[in-house]
PDB file of C-alpha atoms and ligand atoms in Angstrom:
ATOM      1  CA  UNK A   1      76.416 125.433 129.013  1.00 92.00           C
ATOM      2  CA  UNK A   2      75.025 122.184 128.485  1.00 98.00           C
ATOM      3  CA  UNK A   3      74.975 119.553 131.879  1.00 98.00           C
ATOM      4  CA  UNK A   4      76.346 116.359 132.354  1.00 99.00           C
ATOM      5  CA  UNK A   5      75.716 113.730 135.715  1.00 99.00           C
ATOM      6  CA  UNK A   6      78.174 110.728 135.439  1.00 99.00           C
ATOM      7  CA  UNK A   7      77.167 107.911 137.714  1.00 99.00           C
ATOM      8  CA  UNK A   8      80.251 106.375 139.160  1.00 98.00           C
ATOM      9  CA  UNK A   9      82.252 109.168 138.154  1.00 98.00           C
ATOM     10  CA  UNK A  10      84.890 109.138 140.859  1.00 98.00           C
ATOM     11  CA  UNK A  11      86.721 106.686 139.515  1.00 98.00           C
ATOM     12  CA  UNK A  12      87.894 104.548 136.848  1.00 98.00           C
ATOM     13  CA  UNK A  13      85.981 104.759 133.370  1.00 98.00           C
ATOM     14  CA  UNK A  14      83.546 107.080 135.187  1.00 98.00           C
ATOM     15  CA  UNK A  15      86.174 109.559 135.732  1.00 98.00           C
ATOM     16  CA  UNK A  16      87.680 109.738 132.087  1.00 98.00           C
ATOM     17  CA  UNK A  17      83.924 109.796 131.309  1.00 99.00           C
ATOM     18  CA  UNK A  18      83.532 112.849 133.657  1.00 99.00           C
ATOM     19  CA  UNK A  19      86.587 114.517 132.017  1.00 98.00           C
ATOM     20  CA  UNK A  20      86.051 113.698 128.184  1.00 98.00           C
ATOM     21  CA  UNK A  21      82.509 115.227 129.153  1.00 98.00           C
ATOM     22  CA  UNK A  22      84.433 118.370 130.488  1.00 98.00           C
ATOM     23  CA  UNK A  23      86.750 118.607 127.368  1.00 98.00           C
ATOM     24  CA  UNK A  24      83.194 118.734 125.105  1.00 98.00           C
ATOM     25  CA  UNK A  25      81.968 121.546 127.136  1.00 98.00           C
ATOM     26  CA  UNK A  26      79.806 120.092 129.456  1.00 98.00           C
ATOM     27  CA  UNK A  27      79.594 121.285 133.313  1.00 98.00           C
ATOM     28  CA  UNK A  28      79.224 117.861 135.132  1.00 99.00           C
ATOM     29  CA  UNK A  29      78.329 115.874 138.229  1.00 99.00           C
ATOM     30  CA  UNK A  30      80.112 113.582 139.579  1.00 99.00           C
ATOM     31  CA  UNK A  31      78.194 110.881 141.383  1.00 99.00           C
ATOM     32  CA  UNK A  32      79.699 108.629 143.606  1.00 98.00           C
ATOM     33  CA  UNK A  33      78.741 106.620 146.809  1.00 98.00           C
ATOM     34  CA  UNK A  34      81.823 106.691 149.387  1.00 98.00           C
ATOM     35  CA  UNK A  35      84.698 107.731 147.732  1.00 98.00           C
ATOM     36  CA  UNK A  36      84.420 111.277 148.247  1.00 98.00           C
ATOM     37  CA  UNK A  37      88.186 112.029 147.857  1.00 98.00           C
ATOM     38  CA  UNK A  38      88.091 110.086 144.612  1.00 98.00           C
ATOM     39  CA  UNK A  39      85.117 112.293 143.524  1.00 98.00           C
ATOM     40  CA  UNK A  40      86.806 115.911 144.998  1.00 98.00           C
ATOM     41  CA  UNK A  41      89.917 115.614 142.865  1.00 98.00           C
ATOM     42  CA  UNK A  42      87.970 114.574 139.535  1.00 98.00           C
ATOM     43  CA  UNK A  43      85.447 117.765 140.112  1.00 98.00           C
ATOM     44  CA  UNK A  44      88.970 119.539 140.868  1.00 98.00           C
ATOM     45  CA  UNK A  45      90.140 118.328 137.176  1.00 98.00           C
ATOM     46  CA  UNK A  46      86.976 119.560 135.599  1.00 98.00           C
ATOM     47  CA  UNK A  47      87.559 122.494 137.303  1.00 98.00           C
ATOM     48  CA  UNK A  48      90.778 123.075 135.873  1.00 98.00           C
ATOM     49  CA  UNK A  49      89.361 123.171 132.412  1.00 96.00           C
ATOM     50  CA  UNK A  50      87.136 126.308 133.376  1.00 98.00           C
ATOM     51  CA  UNK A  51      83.877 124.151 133.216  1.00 98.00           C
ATOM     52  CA  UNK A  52      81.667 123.511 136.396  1.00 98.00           C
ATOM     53  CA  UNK A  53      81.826 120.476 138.337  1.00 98.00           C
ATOM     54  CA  UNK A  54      80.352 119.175 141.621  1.00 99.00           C
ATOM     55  CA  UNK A  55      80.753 116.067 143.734  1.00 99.00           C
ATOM     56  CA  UNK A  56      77.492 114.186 144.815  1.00 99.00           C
ATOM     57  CA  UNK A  57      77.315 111.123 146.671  1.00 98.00           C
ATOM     58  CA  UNK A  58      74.261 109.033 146.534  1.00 98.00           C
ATOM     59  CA  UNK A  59      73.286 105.436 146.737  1.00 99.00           C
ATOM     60  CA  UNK A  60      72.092 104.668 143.174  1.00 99.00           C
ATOM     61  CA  UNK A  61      70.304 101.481 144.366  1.00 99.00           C
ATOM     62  CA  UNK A  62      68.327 103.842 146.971  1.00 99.00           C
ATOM     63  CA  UNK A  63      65.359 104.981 144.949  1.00 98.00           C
ATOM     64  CA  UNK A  64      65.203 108.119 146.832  1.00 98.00           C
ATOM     65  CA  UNK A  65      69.181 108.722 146.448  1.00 98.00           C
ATOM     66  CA  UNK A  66      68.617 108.607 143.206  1.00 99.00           C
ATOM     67  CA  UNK A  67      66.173 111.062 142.765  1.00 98.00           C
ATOM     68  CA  UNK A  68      67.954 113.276 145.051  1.00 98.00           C
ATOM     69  CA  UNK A  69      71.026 112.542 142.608  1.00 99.00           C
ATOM     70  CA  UNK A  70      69.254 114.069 139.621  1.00 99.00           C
ATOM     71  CA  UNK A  71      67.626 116.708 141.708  1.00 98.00           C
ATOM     72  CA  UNK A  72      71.163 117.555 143.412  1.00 99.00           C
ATOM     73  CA  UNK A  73      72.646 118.274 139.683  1.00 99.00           C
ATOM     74  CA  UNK A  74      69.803 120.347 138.421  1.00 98.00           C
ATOM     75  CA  UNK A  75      69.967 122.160 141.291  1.00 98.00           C
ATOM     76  CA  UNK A  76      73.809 123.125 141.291  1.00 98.00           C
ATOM     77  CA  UNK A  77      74.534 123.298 137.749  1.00 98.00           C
ATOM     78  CA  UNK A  78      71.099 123.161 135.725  1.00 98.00           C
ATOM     79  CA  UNK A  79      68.817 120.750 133.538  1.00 98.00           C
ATOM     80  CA  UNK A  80      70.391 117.721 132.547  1.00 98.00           C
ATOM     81  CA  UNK A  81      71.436 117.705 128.760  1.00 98.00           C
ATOM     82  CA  UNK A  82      73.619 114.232 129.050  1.00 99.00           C
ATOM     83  CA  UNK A  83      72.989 111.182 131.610  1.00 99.00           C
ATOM     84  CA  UNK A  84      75.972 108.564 132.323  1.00 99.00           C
ATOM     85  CA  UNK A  85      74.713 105.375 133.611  1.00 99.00           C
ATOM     86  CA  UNK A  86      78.031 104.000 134.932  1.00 98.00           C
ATOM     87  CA  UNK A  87      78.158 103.085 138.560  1.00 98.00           C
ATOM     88  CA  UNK A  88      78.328  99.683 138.856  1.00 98.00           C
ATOM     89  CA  UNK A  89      80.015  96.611 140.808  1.00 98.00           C
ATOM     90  CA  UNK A  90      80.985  92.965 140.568  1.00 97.00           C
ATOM     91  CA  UNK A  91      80.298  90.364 143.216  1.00 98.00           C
ATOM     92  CA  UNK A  92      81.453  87.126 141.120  1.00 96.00           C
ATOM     93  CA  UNK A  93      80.886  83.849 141.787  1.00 97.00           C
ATOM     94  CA  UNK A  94      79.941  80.675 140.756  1.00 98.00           C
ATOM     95  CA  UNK A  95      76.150  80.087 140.184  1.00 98.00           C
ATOM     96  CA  UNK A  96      75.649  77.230 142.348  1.00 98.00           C
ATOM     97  CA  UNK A  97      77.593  79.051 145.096  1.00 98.00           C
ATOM     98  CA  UNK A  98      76.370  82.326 144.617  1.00 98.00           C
ATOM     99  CA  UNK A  99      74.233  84.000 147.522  1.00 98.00           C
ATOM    100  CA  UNK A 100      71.156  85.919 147.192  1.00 98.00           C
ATOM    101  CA  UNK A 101      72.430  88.783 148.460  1.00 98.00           C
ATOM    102  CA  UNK A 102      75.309  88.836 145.629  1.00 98.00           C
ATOM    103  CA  UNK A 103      72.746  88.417 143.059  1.00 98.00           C
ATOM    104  CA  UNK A 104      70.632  91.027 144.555  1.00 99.00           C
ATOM    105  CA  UNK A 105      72.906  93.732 145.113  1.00 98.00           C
ATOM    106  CA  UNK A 106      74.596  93.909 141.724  1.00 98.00           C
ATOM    107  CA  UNK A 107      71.282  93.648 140.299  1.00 99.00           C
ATOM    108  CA  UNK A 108      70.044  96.590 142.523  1.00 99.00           C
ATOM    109  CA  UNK A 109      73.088  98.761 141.889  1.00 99.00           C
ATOM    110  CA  UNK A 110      73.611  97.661 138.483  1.00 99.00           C
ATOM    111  CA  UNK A 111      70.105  97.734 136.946  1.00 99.00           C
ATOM    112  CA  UNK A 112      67.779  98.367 139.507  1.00 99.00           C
ATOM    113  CA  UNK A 113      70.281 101.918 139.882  1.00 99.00           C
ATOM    114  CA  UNK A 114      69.886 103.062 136.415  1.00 99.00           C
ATOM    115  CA  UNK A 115      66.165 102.427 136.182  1.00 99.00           C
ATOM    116  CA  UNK A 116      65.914 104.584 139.116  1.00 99.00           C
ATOM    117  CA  UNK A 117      67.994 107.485 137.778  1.00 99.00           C
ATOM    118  CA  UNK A 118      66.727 107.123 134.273  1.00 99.00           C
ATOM    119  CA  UNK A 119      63.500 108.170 135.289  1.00 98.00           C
ATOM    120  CA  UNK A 120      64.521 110.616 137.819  1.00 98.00           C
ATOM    121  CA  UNK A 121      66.381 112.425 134.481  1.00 98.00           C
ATOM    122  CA  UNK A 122      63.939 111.382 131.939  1.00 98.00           C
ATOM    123  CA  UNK A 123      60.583 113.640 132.768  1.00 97.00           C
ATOM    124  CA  UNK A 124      62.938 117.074 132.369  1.00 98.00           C
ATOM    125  CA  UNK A 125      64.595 115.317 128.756  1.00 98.00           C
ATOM    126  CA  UNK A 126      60.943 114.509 127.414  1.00 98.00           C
ATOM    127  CA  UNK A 127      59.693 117.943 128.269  1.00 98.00           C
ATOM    128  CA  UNK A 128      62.958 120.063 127.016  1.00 98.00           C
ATOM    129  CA  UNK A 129      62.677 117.378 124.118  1.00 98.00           C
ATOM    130  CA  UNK A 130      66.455 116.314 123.866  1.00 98.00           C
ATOM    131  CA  UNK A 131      69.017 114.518 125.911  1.00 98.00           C
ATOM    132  CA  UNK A 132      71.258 112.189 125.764  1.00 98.00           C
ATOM    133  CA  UNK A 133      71.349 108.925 128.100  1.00 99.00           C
ATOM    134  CA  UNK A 134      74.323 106.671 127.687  1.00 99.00           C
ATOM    135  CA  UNK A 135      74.431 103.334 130.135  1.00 99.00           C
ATOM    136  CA  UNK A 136      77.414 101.268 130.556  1.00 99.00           C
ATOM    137  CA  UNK A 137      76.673  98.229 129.668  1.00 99.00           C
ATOM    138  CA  UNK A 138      79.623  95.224 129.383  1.00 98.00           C
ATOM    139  CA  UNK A 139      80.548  92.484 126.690  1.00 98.00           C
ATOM    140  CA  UNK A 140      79.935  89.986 129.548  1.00 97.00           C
ATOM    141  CA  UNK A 141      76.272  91.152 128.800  1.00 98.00           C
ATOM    142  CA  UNK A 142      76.317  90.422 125.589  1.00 98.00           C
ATOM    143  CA  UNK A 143      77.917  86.842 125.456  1.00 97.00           C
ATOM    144  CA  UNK A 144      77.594  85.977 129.272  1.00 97.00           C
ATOM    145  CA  UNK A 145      81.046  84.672 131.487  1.00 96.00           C
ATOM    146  CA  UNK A 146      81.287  82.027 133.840  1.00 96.00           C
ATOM    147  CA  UNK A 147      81.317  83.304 137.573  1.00 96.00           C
ATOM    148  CA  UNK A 148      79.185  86.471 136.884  1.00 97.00           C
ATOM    149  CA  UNK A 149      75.747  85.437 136.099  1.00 98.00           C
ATOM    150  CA  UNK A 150      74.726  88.512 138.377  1.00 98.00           C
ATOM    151  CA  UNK A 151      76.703  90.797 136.393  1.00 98.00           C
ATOM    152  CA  UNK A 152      75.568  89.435 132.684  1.00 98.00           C
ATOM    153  CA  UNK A 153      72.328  89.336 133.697  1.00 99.00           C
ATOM    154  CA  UNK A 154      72.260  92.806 134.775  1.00 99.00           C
ATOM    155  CA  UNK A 155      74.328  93.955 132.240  1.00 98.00           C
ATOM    156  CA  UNK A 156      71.784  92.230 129.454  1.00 99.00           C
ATOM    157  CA  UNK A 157      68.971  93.918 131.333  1.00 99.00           C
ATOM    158  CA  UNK A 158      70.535  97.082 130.805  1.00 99.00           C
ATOM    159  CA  UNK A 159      70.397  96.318 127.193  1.00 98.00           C
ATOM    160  CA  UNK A 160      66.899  96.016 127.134  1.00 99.00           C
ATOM    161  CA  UNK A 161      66.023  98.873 128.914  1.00 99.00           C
ATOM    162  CA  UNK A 162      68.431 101.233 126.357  1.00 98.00           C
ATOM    163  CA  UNK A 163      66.640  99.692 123.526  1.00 98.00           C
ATOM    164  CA  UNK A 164      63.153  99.659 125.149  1.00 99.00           C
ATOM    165  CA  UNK A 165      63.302 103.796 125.949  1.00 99.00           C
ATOM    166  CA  UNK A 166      65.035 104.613 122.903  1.00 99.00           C
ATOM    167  CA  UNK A 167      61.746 103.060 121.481  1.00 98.00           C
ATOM    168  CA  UNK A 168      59.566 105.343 123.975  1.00 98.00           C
ATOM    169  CA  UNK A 169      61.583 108.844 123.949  1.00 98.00           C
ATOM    170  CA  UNK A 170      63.069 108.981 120.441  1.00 98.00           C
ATOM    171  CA  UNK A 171      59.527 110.808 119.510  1.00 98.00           C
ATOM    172  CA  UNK A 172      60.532 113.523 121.926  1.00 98.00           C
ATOM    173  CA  UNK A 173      64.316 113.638 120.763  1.00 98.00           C
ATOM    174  CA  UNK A 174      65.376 111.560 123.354  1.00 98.00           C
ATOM    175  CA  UNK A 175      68.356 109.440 122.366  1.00 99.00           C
ATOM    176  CA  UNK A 176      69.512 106.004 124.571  1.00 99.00           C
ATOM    177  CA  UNK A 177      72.089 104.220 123.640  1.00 99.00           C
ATOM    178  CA  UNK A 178      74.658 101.603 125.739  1.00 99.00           C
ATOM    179  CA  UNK A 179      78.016 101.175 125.160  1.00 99.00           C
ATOM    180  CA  UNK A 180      79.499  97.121 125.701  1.00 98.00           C
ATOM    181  CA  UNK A 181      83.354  97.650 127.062  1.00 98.00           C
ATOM    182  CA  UNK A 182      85.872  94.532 127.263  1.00 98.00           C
ATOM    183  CA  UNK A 183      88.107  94.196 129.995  1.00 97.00           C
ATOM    184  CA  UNK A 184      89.009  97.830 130.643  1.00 98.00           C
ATOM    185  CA  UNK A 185      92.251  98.369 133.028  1.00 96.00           C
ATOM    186  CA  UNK A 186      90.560  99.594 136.268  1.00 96.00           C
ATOM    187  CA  UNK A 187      90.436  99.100 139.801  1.00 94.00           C
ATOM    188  CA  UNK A 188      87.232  96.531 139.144  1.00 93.00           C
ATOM    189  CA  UNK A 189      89.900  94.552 136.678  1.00 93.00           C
ATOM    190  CA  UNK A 190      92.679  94.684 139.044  1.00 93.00           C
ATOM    191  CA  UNK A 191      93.046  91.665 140.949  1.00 90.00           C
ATOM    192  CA  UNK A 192      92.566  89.390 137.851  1.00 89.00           C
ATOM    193  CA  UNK A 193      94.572  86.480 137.755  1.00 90.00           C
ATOM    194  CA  UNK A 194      97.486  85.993 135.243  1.00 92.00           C
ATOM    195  CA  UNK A 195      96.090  83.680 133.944  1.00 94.00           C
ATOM    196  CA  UNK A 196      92.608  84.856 133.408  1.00 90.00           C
ATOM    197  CA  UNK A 197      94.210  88.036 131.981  1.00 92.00           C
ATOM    198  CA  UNK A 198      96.477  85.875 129.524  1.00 94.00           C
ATOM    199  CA  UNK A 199      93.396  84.362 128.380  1.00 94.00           C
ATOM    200  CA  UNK A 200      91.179  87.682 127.331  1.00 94.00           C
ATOM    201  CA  UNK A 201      94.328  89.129 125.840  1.00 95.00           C
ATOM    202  CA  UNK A 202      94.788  86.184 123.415  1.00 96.00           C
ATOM    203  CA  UNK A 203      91.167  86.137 122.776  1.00 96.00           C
ATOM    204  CA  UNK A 204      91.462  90.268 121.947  1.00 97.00           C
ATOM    205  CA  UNK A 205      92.074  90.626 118.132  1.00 98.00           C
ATOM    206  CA  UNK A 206      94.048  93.805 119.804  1.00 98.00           C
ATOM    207  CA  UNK A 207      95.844  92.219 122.034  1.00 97.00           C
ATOM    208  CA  UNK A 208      95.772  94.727 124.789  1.00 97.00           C
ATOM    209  CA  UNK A 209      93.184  95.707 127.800  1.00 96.00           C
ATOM    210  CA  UNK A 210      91.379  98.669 126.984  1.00 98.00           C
ATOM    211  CA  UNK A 211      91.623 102.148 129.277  1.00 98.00           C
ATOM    212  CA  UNK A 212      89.176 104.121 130.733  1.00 98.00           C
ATOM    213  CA  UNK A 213      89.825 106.786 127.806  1.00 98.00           C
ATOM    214  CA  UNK A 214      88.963 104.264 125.171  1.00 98.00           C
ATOM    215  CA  UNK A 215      85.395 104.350 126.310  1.00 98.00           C
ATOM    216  CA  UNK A 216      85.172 107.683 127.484  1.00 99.00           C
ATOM    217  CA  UNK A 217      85.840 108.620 124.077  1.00 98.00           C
ATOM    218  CA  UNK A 218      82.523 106.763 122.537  1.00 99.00           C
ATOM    219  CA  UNK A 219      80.378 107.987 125.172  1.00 99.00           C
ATOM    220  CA  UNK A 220      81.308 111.586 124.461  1.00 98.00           C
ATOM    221  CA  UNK A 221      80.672 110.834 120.494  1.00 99.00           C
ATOM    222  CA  UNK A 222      77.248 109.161 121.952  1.00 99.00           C
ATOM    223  CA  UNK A 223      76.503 112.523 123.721  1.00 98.00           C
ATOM    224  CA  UNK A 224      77.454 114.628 120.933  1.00 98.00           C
ATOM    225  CA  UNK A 225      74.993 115.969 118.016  1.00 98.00           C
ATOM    226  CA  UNK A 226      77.398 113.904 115.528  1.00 98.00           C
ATOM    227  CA  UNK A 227      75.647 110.887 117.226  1.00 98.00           C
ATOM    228  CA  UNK A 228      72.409 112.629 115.916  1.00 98.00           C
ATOM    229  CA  UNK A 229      70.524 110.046 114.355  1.00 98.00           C
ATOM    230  CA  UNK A 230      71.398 107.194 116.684  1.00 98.00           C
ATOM    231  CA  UNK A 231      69.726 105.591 119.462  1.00 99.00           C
ATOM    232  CA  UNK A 232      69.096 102.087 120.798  1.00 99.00           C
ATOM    233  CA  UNK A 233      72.636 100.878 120.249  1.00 98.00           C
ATOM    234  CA  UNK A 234      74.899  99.083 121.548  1.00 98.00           C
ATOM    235  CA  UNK A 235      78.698  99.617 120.655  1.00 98.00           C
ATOM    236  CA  UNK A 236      81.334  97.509 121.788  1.00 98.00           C
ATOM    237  CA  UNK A 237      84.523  98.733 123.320  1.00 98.00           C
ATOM    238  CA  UNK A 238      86.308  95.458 123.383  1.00 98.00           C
ATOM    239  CA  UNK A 239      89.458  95.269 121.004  1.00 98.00           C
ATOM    240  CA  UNK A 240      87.571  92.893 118.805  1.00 98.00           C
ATOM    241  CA  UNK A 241      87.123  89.969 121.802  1.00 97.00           C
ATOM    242  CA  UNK A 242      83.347  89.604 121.534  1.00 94.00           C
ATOM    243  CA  UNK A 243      83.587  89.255 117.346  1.00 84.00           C
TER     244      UNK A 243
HETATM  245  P1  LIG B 301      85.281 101.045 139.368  1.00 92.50           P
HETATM  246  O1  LIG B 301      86.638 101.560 139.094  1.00 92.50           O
HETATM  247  O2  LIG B 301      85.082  99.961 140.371  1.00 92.50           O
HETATM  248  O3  LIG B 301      84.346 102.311 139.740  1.00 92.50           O
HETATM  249  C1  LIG B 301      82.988 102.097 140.067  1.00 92.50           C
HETATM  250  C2  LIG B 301      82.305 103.425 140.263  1.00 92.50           C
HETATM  251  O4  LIG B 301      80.913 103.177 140.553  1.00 92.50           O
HETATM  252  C3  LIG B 301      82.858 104.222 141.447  1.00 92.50           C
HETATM  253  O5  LIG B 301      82.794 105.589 141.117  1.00 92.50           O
HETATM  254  C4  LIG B 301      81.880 103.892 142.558  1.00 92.50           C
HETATM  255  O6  LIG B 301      81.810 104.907 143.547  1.00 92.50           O
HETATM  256  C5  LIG B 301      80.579 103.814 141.800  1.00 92.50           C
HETATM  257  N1  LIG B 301      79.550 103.032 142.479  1.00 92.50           N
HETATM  258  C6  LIG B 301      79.574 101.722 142.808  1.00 92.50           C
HETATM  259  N2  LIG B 301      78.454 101.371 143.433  1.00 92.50           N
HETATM  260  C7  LIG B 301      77.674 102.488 143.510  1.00 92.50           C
HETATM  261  C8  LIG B 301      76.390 102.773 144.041  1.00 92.50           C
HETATM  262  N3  LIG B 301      75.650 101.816 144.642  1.00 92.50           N
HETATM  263  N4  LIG B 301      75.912 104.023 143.935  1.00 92.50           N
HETATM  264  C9  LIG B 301      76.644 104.993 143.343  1.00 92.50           C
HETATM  265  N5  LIG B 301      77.863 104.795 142.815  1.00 92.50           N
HETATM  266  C10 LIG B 301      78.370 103.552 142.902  1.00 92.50           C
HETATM  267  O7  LIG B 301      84.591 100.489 138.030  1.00 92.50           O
HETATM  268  P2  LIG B 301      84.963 100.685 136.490  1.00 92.50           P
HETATM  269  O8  LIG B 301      85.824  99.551 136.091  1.00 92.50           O
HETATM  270  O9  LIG B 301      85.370 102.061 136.217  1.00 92.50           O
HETATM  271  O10 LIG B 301      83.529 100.394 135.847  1.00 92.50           O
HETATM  272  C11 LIG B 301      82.598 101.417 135.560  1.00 92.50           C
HETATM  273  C12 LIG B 301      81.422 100.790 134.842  1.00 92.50           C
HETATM  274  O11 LIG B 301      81.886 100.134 133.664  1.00 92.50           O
HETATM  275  C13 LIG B 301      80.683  99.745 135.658  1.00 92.50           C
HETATM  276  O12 LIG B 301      79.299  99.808 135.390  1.00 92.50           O
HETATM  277  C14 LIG B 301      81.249  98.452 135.124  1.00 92.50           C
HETATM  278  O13 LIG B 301      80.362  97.382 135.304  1.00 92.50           O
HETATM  279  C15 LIG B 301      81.431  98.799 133.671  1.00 92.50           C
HETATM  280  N6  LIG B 301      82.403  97.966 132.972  1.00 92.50           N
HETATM  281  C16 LIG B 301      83.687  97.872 133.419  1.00 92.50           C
HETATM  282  C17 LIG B 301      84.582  97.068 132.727  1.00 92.50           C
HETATM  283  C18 LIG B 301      86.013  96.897 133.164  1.00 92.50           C
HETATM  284  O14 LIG B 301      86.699  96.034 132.605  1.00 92.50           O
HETATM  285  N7  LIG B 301      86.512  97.678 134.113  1.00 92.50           N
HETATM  286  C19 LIG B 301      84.160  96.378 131.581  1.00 92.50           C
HETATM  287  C20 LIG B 301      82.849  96.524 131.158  1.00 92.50           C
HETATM  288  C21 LIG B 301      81.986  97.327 131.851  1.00 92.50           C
HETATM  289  P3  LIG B 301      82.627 104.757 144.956  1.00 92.50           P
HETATM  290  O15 LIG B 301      84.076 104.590 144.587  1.00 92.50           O
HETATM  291  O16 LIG B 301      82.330 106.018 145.670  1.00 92.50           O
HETATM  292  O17 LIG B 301      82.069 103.515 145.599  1.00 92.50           O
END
């Protein structure tokens, strides 16, 4: 059976990630870096479908917790066919106000945390020549948003990266691709105010907020082998707001 690892997979688009991944076939890992309820009952869900899950909590901006991440999955469920970049967190504020340590830890989680899994996963994918890596990237990265320089930035950077190792892996049938969600109803969306909400849905074309379904449902189609011949993309998940 192939293997998935879904970073951030306890919760929120991770989880419907996790689950459309499930639904394809896949056996998966769920990482995930306190929420180990969260986590249990998602692995419980795969579960349910007959596929193998497992629960694995790691630090993504630890370089060594990452390894140990990818190491963790190979380990309990086998070689890694599809890799999830999603983990991910917003510390928002304005740039003249914003600390160091904001920027630097949703820079480390964010970008920092992928590079380090990404080349945990990568060395098995280049040798079994295939594999799919998928990071979650955000339209915020592609047209920027005042209050979350950190997050753009990181988010852009992601970008780069895809695009940059789809160049360097496609040879060995390595595809790496991003996906660019809107504002996607989730716990990290939550505490918007009304009128900051009001705003992105009359600047959404579909008038709504997106779910975590909406984007697990690309991802999967990345991951898939009708996603064959693409890599180094980007494709938006935003109800039209970024057009
Ligand atoms: P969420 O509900 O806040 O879930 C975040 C997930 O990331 C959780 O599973 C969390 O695990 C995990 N995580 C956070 N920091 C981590 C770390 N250092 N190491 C390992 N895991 C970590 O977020 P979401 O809204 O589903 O967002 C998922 C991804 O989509 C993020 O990359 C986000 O930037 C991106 N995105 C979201 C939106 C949106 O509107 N929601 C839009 C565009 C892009 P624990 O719960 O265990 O901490």
């Amino acid at each position: 059976m192939p293997v998935a690892l879904v970073t951030g997979g306890s919760r929120g688009i991770g989880a419907a990630i996790a689950a459309a991944l499930a639904a394809d076939g896949y056996d998966v890992a769920v990482g995930y870096r306190g929420g180990a309820d969260a986590a249990a009952g998602v692995v419980a869900a795969i579960e349910a479908t007959g596929r193998r899950g497992v629960a694995l909590a790691a630090d993504v901006a630890v370089e060594d917790e990452a390894a140990g991440l990818v190491s963790a999955t190979e380990d309990a469920l086998g070689p890694i066919d599809a890799l999830v970049l999603n983990a991910g967190i917003t510390r928002d504020g304005l740039f003249m106000r914003m600390s160091s340590e904001d920027w630097q830890s949703v820079i480390d989680t964010n970008l920092t945390g992928a590079f380090y899994v990404t080349r945990a996963a990568l060395r098995g994918m280049l040798k079994r020549r295939g594999g799919s890596i998928v990071a979650v990237s955000s339209v915020v990265g592609l047209t920027g948003n005042p209050g979350q320089a950190n997050y753009a930035a990181a988010k852009a950077g992601l970008i780069g990266m895809v695009k940059s190792l789809a160049r360097e892996a496609g040879g060995r049938g390595v595809r790496v691709n991003a996906v660019a969600p809107g504002y996607i109803a989730t716990d990290m969306t939550a505490d918007l105010p009304d009128t900051t909400r009001d705003q992105i849905l009359g600047a959404t074309p579909l008038g709504r907020l997106g779910t975590p379904e909406d984007v697990a449902g690309v991802v999967s189609f990345l991951c898939s082998d009708a996603a064959g011949f693409i890599t180094g993309s980007v494709i938006s998940i935003d109800g039209g707001l970024a057009t």
